[in-house]
mmCIF file of C-alpha atoms in Angstrom:
data_model
loop_
_atom_site.group_PDB
_atom_site.id
_atom_site.type_symbol
_atom_site.label_atom_id
_atom_site.label_comp_id
_atom_site.label_asym_id
_atom_site.label_seq_id
_atom_site.Cartn_x
_atom_site.Cartn_y
_atom_site.Cartn_z
ATOM 1 C CA UNK K 1 19.221 15.666 -2.719
ATOM 2 C CA UNK K 2 18.379 16.823 0.723
ATOM 3 C CA UNK K 3 15.413 14.617 0.722
ATOM 4 C CA UNK K 4 17.181 11.657 -0.480
ATOM 5 C CA UNK K 5 19.679 12.059 2.431
ATOM 6 C CA UNK K 6 16.922 12.315 4.972
ATOM 7 C CA UNK K 7 15.459 9.130 3.538
ATOM 8 C CA UNK K 8 18.651 7.367 4.031
ATOM 9 C CA UNK K 9 19.435 8.773 7.505
ATOM 10 C CA UNK K 10 15.987 7.695 8.764
ATOM 11 C CA UNK K 11 16.399 4.161 7.618
ATOM 12 C CA UNK K 12 20.031 3.928 8.126
ATOM 13 C CA UNK K 13 20.041 0.705 10.178
ATOM 14 C CA UNK K 14 18.318 -1.027 7.426
ATOM 15 C CA UNK K 15 20.067 0.422 4.239
ATOM 16 C CA UNK K 16 22.914 -1.930 3.943
ATOM 17 C CA UNK K 17 20.649 -5.054 4.104
ATOM 18 C CA UNK K 18 18.125 -3.509 1.743
ATOM 19 C CA UNK K 19 20.872 -2.521 -0.647
ATOM 20 C CA UNK K 20 22.233 -6.232 -0.555
ATOM 21 C CA UNK K 21 18.668 -7.456 -1.206
ATOM 22 C CA UNK K 22 18.149 -5.087 -4.079
ATOM 23 C CA UNK K 23 21.490 -6.130 -5.830
ATOM 24 C CA UNK K 24 20.575 -9.721 -5.184
ATOM 25 C CA UNK K 25 17.141 -9.520 -6.453
ATOM 26 C CA UNK K 26 18.282 -7.458 -9.516
ATOM 27 C CA UNK K 27 20.997 -10.055 -10.365
ATOM 28 C CA UNK K 28 18.366 -12.935 -9.900
ATOM 29 C CA UNK K 29 15.408 -11.356 -11.261
ATOM 30 C CA UNK K 30 14.633 -14.285 -13.654
ATOM 31 C CA UNK K 31 14.657 -16.705 -10.557
ATOM 32 C CA UNK K 32 12.544 -14.601 -8.259
ATOM 33 C CA UNK K 33 8.741 -14.218 -8.839
ATOM 34 C CA UNK K 34 7.355 -10.813 -9.891
ATOM 35 C CA UNK K 35 5.316 -10.443 -6.676
ATOM 36 C CA UNK K 36 8.228 -11.213 -4.476
ATOM 37 C CA UNK K 37 10.507 -8.650 -6.281
ATOM 38 C CA UNK K 38 7.706 -5.829 -6.336
ATOM 39 C CA UNK K 39 7.055 -6.653 -2.651
ATOM 40 C CA UNK K 40 10.667 -5.775 -1.814
ATOM 41 C CA UNK K 41 10.569 -2.521 -3.722
ATOM 42 C CA UNK K 42 7.204 -1.603 -2.197
ATOM 43 C CA UNK K 43 8.527 -2.227 1.453
ATOM 44 C CA UNK K 44 11.734 -0.083 0.861
ATOM 45 C CA UNK K 45 9.620 2.701 -1.022
ATOM 46 C CA UNK K 46 7.043 3.073 1.840
ATOM 47 C CA UNK K 47 9.853 3.131 4.578
ATOM 48 C CA UNK K 48 11.859 5.640 2.327
ATOM 49 C CA UNK K 49 8.820 7.974 1.813
ATOM 50 C CA UNK K 50 8.024 7.996 5.491
ATOM 51 C CA UNK K 51 11.573 8.918 6.312
ATOM 52 C CA UNK K 52 11.630 11.583 3.597
ATOM 53 C CA UNK K 53 8.488 13.061 5.134
ATOM 54 C CA UNK K 54 6.463 12.365 1.820
ATOM 55 C CA UNK K 55 2.927 11.344 2.121
ATOM 56 C CA UNK K 56 1.269 9.474 -0.765
ATOM 57 C CA UNK K 57 -2.488 9.827 -1.247
ATOM 58 C CA UNK K 58 -3.927 7.334 -3.813
ATOM 59 C CA UNK K 59 -7.295 7.497 -5.417
ATOM 60 C CA UNK K 60 -9.216 5.259 -7.800
ATOM 61 C CA UNK K 61 -7.182 2.186 -6.945
ATOM 62 C CA UNK K 62 -10.618 0.232 -7.761
ATOM 63 C CA UNK K 63 -10.020 1.248 -11.428
ATOM 64 C CA UNK K 64 -6.732 -0.807 -11.852
ATOM 65 C CA UNK K 65 -7.692 -3.882 -13.600
ATOM 66 C CA UNK K 66 -7.189 -7.076 -11.445
ATOM 67 C CA UNK K 67 -6.830 -9.350 -14.346
ATOM 68 C CA UNK K 68 -5.033 -9.385 -17.642
ATOM 69 C CA UNK K 69 -2.514 -7.005 -19.067
ATOM 70 C CA UNK K 70 -2.822 -3.226 -19.380
ATOM 71 C CA UNK K 71 -0.744 -0.059 -19.514
ATOM 72 C CA UNK K 72 -0.469 2.854 -17.093
ATOM 73 C CA UNK K 73 0.160 6.311 -18.752
ATOM 74 C CA UNK K 74 0.900 8.882 -16.077
ATOM 75 C CA UNK K 75 2.021 12.597 -16.540
ATOM 76 C CA UNK K 76 5.732 12.872 -15.822
ATOM 77 C CA UNK K 77 6.548 15.521 -13.075
ATOM 78 C CA UNK K 78 9.789 14.228 -11.758
ATOM 79 C CA UNK K 79 12.225 11.669 -10.614
ATOM 80 C CA UNK K 80 9.903 10.607 -7.759
ATOM 81 C CA UNK K 81 7.045 9.625 -9.894
ATOM 82 C CA UNK K 82 7.607 5.843 -10.171
ATOM 83 C CA UNK K 83 8.279 5.659 -6.399
ATOM 84 C CA UNK K 84 4.890 7.312 -5.603
ATOM 85 C CA UNK K 85 3.081 4.935 -7.961
ATOM 86 C CA UNK K 86 5.002 1.873 -6.366
ATOM 87 C CA UNK K 87 3.565 2.830 -2.944
ATOM 88 C CA UNK K 88 0.211 3.660 -4.230
ATOM 89 C CA UNK K 89 -0.267 0.482 -6.643
ATOM 90 C CA UNK K 90 -0.701 -3.048 -5.102
ATOM 91 C CA UNK K 91 -0.040 -4.809 -8.293
ATOM 92 C CA UNK K 92 3.465 -5.352 -9.844
ATOM 93 C CA UNK K 93 4.232 -3.207 -12.989
ATOM 94 C CA UNK K 94 7.295 -2.271 -14.970
ATOM 95 C CA UNK K 95 8.040 1.128 -16.402
ATOM 96 C CA UNK K 96 9.696 1.835 -19.875
ATOM 97 C CA UNK K 97 12.586 4.282 -19.286
ATOM 98 C CA UNK K 98 14.881 6.297 -21.401
ATOM 99 C CA UNK K 99 18.035 4.571 -22.007
ATOM 100 C CA UNK K 100 20.163 7.296 -20.572
ATOM 101 C CA UNK K 101 19.110 6.107 -16.791
ATOM 102 C CA UNK K 102 19.769 2.469 -17.423
ATOM 103 C CA UNK K 103 23.148 2.465 -15.679
ATOM 104 C CA UNK K 104 22.286 5.141 -12.850
ATOM 105 C CA UNK K 105 23.103 3.629 -9.414
ATOM 106 C CA UNK K 106 20.093 2.637 -7.498
ATOM 107 C CA UNK K 107 17.871 3.132 -10.529
ATOM 108 C CA UNK K 108 19.717 0.541 -12.367
ATOM 109 C CA UNK K 109 18.806 -2.008 -9.629
ATOM 110 C CA UNK K 110 15.130 -0.941 -9.335
ATOM 111 C CA UNK K 111 14.635 -1.218 -13.222
ATOM 112 C CA UNK K 112 16.458 -4.699 -13.174
ATOM 113 C CA UNK K 113 14.052 -5.849 -10.326
ATOM 114 C CA UNK K 114 11.089 -4.579 -12.285
ATOM 115 C CA UNK K 115 12.531 -6.025 -15.435
ATOM 116 C CA UNK K 116 11.927 -2.620 -17.172
ATOM 117 C CA UNK K 117 12.408 -1.818 -20.845
ATOM 118 C CA UNK K 118 14.522 0.871 -22.097
ATOM 119 C CA UNK K 119 14.077 3.259 -25.258
ATOM 120 C CA UNK K 120 16.787 5.021 -27.153
ATOM 121 C CA UNK K 121 14.924 8.056 -28.510
ATOM 122 C CA UNK K 122 17.610 8.595 -31.130
ATOM 123 C CA UNK K 123 17.055 5.009 -32.620
ATOM 124 C CA UNK K 124 13.894 4.477 -34.342
ATOM 125 C CA UNK K 125 14.406 0.818 -35.026
ATOM 126 C CA UNK K 126 15.271 0.081 -31.356
ATOM 127 C CA UNK K 127 12.197 1.858 -30.376
ATOM 128 C CA UNK K 128 10.053 -0.192 -32.706
ATOM 129 C CA UNK K 129 11.582 -3.289 -31.481
ATOM 130 C CA UNK K 130 10.799 -2.371 -27.771
ATOM 131 C CA UNK K 131 7.326 -1.352 -28.585
ATOM 132 C CA UNK K 132 6.536 -4.753 -30.181
ATOM 133 C CA UNK K 133 8.108 -6.619 -27.299
ATOM 134 C CA UNK K 134 6.104 -4.503 -24.824
ATOM 135 C CA UNK K 135 2.890 -5.180 -26.701
ATOM 136 C CA UNK K 136 3.491 -9.049 -26.691
ATOM 137 C CA UNK K 137 4.206 -9.066 -23.078
ATOM 138 C CA UNK K 138 1.090 -6.997 -22.207
ATOM 139 C CA UNK K 139 -1.029 -9.391 -24.338
ATOM 140 C CA UNK K 140 0.476 -12.225 -22.232
ATOM 141 C CA UNK K 141 -0.769 -10.419 -19.102
ATOM 142 C CA UNK K 142 2.102 -7.996 -18.260
ATOM 143 C CA UNK K 143 1.478 -4.545 -16.675
ATOM 144 C CA UNK K 144 3.689 -1.738 -18.185
ATOM 145 C CA UNK K 145 3.935 2.059 -17.640
ATOM 146 C CA UNK K 146 4.972 4.601 -20.197
ATOM 147 C CA UNK K 147 5.207 8.364 -19.626
ATOM 148 C CA UNK K 148 3.628 9.868 -22.753
ATOM 149 C CA UNK K 149 5.239 13.184 -22.354
ATOM 150 C CA UNK K 150 8.699 11.469 -22.858
ATOM 151 C CA UNK K 151 10.432 13.639 -20.325
ATOM 152 C CA UNK K 152 9.665 15.464 -17.065
ATOM 153 C CA UNK K 153 7.717 18.546 -17.632
ATOM 154 C CA UNK K 154 9.762 20.638 -15.156
ATOM 155 C CA UNK K 155 6.891 22.890 -15.088
ATOM 156 C CA UNK K 156 5.123 21.730 -11.723
ATOM 157 C CA UNK K 157 1.565 20.370 -12.361
ATOM 158 C CA UNK K 158 1.595 21.786 -15.841
ATOM 159 C CA UNK K 159 1.713 19.207 -18.678
ATOM 160 C CA UNK K 160 3.783 18.866 -21.919
ATOM 161 C CA UNK K 161 2.395 17.523 -24.979
ATOM 162 C CA UNK K 162 1.596 13.885 -25.046
ATOM 163 C CA UNK K 163 3.361 11.911 -27.783
ATOM 164 C CA UNK K 164 1.086 9.717 -29.893
ATOM 165 C CA UNK K 165 3.849 7.083 -30.359
ATOM 166 C CA UNK K 166 3.758 6.321 -26.634
ATOM 167 C CA UNK K 167 0.404 4.720 -27.173
ATOM 168 C CA UNK K 168 1.645 2.363 -30.089
ATOM 169 C CA UNK K 169 2.085 -0.749 -27.618
ATOM 170 C CA UNK K 170 -1.321 -0.458 -26.126
ATOM 171 C CA UNK K 171 -2.741 -0.128 -29.643
ATOM 172 C CA UNK K 172 -0.912 -3.279 -30.914
ATOM 173 C CA UNK K 173 -1.730 -5.089 -27.512
ATOM 174 C CA UNK K 174 -5.351 -4.160 -27.703
ATOM 175 C CA UNK K 175 -5.260 -3.730 -24.031
ATOM 176 C CA UNK K 176 -6.774 -1.404 -21.626
ATOM 177 C CA UNK K 177 -5.199 2.182 -21.030
ATOM 178 C CA UNK K 178 -5.154 3.453 -17.517
ATOM 179 C CA UNK K 179 -4.447 7.135 -17.126
ATOM 180 C CA UNK K 180 -2.600 8.093 -14.049
ATOM 181 C CA UNK K 181 -2.664 11.559 -12.573
ATOM 182 C CA UNK K 182 0.472 12.702 -10.748
ATOM 183 C CA UNK K 183 0.015 15.840 -8.643
ATOM 184 C CA UNK K 184 2.905 17.453 -6.568
ATOM 185 C CA UNK K 185 5.344 14.469 -7.311
ATOM 186 C CA UNK K 186 7.880 17.075 -8.496
ATOM 187 C CA UNK K 187 8.289 18.407 -4.947
ATOM 188 C CA UNK K 188 10.260 15.448 -3.197
ATOM 189 C CA UNK K 189 13.169 15.217 -5.382
ATOM 190 C CA UNK K 190 12.961 18.223 -7.813
ATOM 191 C CA UNK K 191 12.752 20.992 -5.184
ATOM 192 C CA UNK K 192 15.415 21.802 -2.705
ATOM 193 C CA UNK K 193 13.514 21.360 0.399
ATOM 194 C CA UNK K 194 12.790 18.710 3.162
ATOM 195 C CA UNK K 195 9.443 20.205 4.085
ATOM 196 C CA UNK K 196 6.500 17.563 4.466
ATOM 197 C CA UNK K 197 4.863 17.122 1.215
ATOM 198 C CA UNK K 198 1.790 15.232 0.017
ATOM 199 C CA UNK K 199 1.703 13.639 -3.377
ATOM 200 C CA UNK K 200 -1.392 12.541 -5.131
ATOM 201 C CA UNK K 201 -1.816 9.607 -7.502
ATOM 202 C CA UNK K 202 -5.103 9.377 -9.270
ATOM 203 C CA UNK K 203 -5.800 6.007 -11.081
ATOM 204 C CA UNK K 204 -8.568 6.908 -13.681
ATOM 205 C CA UNK K 205 -11.052 4.499 -15.139
ATOM 206 C CA UNK K 206 -9.412 2.288 -17.669
ATOM 207 C CA UNK K 207 -10.082 3.036 -21.506
ATOM 208 C CA UNK K 208 -10.903 -0.280 -23.299
ATOM 209 C CA UNK K 209 -9.517 -0.985 -26.825
ATOM 210 C CA UNK K 210 -13.332 -0.764 -28.081
ATOM 211 C CA UNK K 211 -13.244 2.819 -26.926
ATOM 212 C CA UNK K 212 -9.976 3.843 -28.656
ATOM 213 C CA UNK K 213 -9.486 1.109 -31.134
ATOM 214 C CA UNK K 214 -10.510 3.325 -34.234
ATOM 215 C CA UNK K 215 -8.738 6.479 -33.109
ATOM 216 C CA UNK K 216 -5.313 7.548 -34.368
ATOM 217 C CA UNK K 217 -2.672 7.464 -31.779
ATOM 218 C CA UNK K 218 -2.402 11.370 -31.569
ATOM 219 C CA UNK K 219 -6.032 11.430 -30.784
ATOM 220 C CA UNK K 220 -5.611 8.999 -27.894
ATOM 221 C CA UNK K 221 -2.767 11.011 -26.685
ATOM 222 C CA UNK K 222 -4.832 14.009 -26.538
ATOM 223 C CA UNK K 223 -7.819 12.240 -24.977
ATOM 224 C CA UNK K 224 -5.704 10.888 -22.111
ATOM 225 C CA UNK K 225 -4.041 14.309 -21.652
ATOM 226 C CA UNK K 226 -7.323 16.109 -21.284
ATOM 227 C CA UNK K 227 -8.536 13.601 -18.710
ATOM 228 C CA UNK K 228 -5.272 14.103 -16.714
ATOM 229 C CA UNK K 229 -5.670 17.852 -16.967
ATOM 230 C CA UNK K 230 -9.258 17.853 -15.832
ATOM 231 C CA UNK K 231 -8.238 16.034 -12.559
ATOM 232 C CA UNK K 232 -5.430 18.483 -11.934
ATOM 233 C CA UNK K 233 -7.517 21.559 -12.472
ATOM 234 C CA UNK K 234 -10.181 19.969 -9.996
ATOM 235 C CA UNK K 235 -7.709 19.248 -7.387
ATOM 236 C CA UNK K 236 -5.400 22.431 -7.728
ATOM 237 C CA UNK K 237 -7.868 25.041 -9.002
ATOM 238 C CA UNK K 238 -5.753 25.617 -11.930
ATOM 239 C CA UNK K 239 -2.832 24.334 -13.816
ATOM 240 C CA UNK K 240 0.222 25.570 -12.038
#
């Protein structure tokens, strides 16, 4: 909370106008191009991160496919994850979020601007419908993001188990899977400090359908988890 207040105070002269823009873009998302909507969020995010004393270091941006649909699969450390990826990634994408945050102020506008999908973990039919909708959109060229842990780890840079079902949309779409490594992204919002912090975002080489097409979803989940763990171990020395 302290860092969010710092972000707002640093950008106070611009906050009313940015809030108006976000609300307008959220309400008229179907009429505004994806690139323009994403550019607004990226601009606000970069200014907010600077004001909040958060530095984003992005690695492997050359691994992000420049054409066609694909899916990001990052580890989930905290509420800051999506903001870190927005600053790090130059291409529009839309996260898939849990339905509980659908009407949270600010997040609601962000998700509407990105045209995000929401999943109700207690409704299997709704989950399957969303999975199919995502797969069709990715086939048509959309870029989506799913956190395969399903929830924040709340254990620093240590990972939870990756759920195989998270990869169903990619399997149906037969699209590239791009593992994304988040390091220290829990620190900006999930620790009670305003000390300067550096968050690392690593985009790993995409995994093509030819590589994972014959694997079970649980095997894909384990493979992606192991790739992410290897980078965390390399950068941090050990899983914290």
